[in-house]
PDB file of C-alpha atoms in Angstrom:
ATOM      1  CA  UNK A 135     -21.544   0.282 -48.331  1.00 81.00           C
ATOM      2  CA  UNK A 136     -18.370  -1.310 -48.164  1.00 81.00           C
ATOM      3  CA  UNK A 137     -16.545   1.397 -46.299  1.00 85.00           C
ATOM      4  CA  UNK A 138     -19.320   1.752 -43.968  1.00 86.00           C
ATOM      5  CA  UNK A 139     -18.479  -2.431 -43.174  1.00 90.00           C
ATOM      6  CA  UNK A 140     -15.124  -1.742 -43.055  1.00 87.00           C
ATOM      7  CA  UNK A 141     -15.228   1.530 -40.494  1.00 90.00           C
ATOM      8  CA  UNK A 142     -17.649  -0.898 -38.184  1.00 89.00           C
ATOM      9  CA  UNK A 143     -14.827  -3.585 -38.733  1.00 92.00           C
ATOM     10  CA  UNK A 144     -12.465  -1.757 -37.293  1.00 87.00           C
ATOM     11  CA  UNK A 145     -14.658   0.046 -34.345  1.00 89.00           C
ATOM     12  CA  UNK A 146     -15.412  -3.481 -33.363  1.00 86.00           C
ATOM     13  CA  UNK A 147     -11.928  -4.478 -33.053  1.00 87.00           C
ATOM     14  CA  UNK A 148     -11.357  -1.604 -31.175  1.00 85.00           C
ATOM     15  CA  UNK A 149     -13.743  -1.797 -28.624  1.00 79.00           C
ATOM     16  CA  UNK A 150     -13.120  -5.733 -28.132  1.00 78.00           C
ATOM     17  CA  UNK A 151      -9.156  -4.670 -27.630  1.00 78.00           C
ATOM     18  CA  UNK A 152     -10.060  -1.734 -25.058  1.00 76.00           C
ATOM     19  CA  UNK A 153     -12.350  -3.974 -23.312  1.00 72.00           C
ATOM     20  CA  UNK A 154      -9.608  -6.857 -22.698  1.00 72.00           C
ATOM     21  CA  UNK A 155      -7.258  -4.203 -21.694  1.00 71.00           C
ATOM     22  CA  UNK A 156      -5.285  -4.516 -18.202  1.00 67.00           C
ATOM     23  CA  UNK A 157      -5.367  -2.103 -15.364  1.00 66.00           C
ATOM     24  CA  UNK A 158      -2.151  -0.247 -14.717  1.00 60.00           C
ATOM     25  CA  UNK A 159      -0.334  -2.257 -11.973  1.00 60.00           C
ATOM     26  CA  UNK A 160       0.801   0.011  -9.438  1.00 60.00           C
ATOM     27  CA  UNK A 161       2.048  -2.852  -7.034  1.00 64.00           C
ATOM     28  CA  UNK A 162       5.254  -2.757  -8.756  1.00 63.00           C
ATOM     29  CA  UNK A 163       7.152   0.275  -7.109  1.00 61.00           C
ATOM     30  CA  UNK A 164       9.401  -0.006 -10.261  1.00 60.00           C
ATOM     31  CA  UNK A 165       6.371   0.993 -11.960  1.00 57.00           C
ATOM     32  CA  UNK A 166       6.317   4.369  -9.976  1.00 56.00           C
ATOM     33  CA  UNK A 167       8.133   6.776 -11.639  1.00 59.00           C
ATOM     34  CA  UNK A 168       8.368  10.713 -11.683  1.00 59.00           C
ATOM     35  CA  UNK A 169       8.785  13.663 -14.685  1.00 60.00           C
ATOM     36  CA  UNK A 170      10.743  16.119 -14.003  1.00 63.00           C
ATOM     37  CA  UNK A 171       9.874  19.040 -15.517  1.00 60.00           C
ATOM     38  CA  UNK A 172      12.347  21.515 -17.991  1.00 63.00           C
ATOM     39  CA  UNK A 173      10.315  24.065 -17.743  1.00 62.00           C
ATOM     40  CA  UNK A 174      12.660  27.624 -17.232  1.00 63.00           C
ATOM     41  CA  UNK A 175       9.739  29.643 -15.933  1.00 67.00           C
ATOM     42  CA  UNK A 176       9.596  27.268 -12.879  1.00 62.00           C
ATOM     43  CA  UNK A 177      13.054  28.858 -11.451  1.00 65.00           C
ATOM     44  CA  UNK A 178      16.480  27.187 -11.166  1.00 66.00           C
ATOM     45  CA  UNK A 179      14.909  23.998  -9.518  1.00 67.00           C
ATOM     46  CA  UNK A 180      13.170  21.416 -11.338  1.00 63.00           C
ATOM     47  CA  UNK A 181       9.625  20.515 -11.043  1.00 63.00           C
ATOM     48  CA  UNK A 182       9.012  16.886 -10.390  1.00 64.00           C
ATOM     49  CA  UNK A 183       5.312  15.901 -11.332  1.00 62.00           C
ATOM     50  CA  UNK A 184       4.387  12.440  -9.914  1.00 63.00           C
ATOM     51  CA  UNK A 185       2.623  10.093 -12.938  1.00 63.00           C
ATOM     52  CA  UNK A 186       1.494   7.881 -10.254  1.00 65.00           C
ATOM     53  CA  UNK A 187      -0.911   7.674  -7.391  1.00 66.00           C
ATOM     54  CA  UNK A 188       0.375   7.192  -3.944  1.00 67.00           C
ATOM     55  CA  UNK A 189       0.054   3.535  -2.559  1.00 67.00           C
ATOM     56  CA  UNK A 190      -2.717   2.458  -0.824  1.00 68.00           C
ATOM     57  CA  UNK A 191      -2.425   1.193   2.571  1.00 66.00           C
ATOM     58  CA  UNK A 192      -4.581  -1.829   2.899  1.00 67.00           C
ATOM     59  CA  UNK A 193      -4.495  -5.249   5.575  1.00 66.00           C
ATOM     60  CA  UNK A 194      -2.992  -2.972   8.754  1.00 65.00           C
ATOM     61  CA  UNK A 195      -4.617  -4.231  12.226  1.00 63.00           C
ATOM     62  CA  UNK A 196      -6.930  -1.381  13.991  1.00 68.00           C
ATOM     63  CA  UNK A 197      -5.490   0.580  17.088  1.00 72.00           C
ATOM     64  CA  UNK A 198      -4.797  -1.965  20.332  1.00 71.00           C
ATOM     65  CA  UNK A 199      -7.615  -1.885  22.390  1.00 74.00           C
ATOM     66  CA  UNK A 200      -6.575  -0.146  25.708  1.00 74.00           C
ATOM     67  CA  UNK A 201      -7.022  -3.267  27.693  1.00 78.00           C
ATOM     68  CA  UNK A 202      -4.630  -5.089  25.737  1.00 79.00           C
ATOM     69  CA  UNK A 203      -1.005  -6.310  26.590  1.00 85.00           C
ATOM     70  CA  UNK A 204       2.240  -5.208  25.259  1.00 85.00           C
ATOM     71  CA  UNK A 205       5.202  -6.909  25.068  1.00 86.00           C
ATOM     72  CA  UNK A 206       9.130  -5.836  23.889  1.00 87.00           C
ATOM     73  CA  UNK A 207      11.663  -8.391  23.026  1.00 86.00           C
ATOM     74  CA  UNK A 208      15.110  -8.843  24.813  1.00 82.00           C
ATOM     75  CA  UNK A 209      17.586 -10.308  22.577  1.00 82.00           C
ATOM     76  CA  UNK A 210      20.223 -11.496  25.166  1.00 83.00           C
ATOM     77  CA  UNK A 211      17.832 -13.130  26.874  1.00 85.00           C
ATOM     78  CA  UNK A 212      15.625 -14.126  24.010  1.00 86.00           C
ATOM     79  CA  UNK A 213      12.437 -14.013  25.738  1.00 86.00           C
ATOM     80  CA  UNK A 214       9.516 -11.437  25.660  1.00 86.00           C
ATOM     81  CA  UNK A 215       8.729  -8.948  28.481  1.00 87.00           C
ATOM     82  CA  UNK A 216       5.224  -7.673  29.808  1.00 88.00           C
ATOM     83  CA  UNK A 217       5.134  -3.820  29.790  1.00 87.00           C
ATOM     84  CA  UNK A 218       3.093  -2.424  32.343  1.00 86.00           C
ATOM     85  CA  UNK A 219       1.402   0.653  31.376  1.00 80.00           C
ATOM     86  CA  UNK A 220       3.441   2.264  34.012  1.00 84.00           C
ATOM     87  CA  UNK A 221       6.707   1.157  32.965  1.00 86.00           C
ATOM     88  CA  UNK A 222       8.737   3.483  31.063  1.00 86.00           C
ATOM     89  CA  UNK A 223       8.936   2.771  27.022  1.00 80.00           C
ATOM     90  CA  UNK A 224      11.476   0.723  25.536  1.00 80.00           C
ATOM     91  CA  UNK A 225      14.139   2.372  23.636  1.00 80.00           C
ATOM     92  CA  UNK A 226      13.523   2.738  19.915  1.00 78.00           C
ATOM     93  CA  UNK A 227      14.331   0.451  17.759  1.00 76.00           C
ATOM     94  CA  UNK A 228      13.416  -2.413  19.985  1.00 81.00           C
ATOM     95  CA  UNK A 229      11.142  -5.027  18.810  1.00 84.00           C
ATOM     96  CA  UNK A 230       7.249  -4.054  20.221  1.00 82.00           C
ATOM     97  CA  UNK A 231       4.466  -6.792  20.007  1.00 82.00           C
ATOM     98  CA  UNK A 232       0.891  -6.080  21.157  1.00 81.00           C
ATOM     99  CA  UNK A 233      -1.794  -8.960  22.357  1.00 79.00           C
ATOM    100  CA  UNK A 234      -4.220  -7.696  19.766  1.00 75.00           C
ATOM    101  CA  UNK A 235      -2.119  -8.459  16.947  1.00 70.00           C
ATOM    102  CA  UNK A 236      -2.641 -12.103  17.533  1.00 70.00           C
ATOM    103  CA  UNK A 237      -6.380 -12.010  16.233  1.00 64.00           C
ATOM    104  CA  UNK A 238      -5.744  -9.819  13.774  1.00 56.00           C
ATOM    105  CA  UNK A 239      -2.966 -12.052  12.029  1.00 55.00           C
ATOM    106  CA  UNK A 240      -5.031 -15.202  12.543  1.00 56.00           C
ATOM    107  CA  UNK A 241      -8.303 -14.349  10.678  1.00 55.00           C
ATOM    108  CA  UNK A 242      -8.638 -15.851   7.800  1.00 53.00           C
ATOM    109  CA  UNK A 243      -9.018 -13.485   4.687  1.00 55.00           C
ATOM    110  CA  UNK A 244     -12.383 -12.900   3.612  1.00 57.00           C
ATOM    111  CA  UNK A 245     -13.693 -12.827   6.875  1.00 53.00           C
ATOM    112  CA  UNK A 246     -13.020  -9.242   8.600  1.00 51.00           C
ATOM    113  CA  UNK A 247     -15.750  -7.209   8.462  1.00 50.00           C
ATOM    114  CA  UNK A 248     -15.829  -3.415   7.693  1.00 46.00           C
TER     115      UNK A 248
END
């Protein structure tokens, strides 16, 4: 009878622990690592096996609308330029800003529906 209190004991500590355990944090891209495999019947090359999931790609605005307004930035001038939708495309690199990214940084969390 006592070892059957003692094996329940020790179940119930276990379960309690597992159930206060943490998720894995995969935020921290330190966190993300990779095996590589030593396997020789896998050829000259190693294998690299990813441990991790890939990110997930949450808060980005929806596609512009096509009736909204873009804009590129001119440094010399430090000012912001309409782009007409017949006007040929900035270069690349150059810093883009659409109309519709206004609303979409001004909501307040909680409130976007899906």
């Amino acid at each position: 009878m006592l070892r059957l209190i003692h094996i329940c004991t020790y179940f119930l500590l276990l379960c309690l622990a597992l159930s206060r355990a943490q998720p894995v944090d995969y935020s921290n891209p330190k966190s993300q690592v990779e095996y590589i495999s030593t396997d020789a019947d896998r050829g000259p090359k190693p294998n690299i096996v990813p441990v991790t999931r890939p990110p997930l790609v949450i808060d980005t605005p929806p596609p512009a609308p096509a009736n909204s307004k873009n804009f590129a930035f001119n440094p010399k001038t430090q000012t912001w330029t309409l782009i007409k939708p017949g006007d040929p495309q900035p270069e690349e690199g150059a810093l883009l800003w659409n109309q519709s990214n206004d609303k979409w940084l001004t909501k307040v969390p909680g409130s976007l529906s899906i």
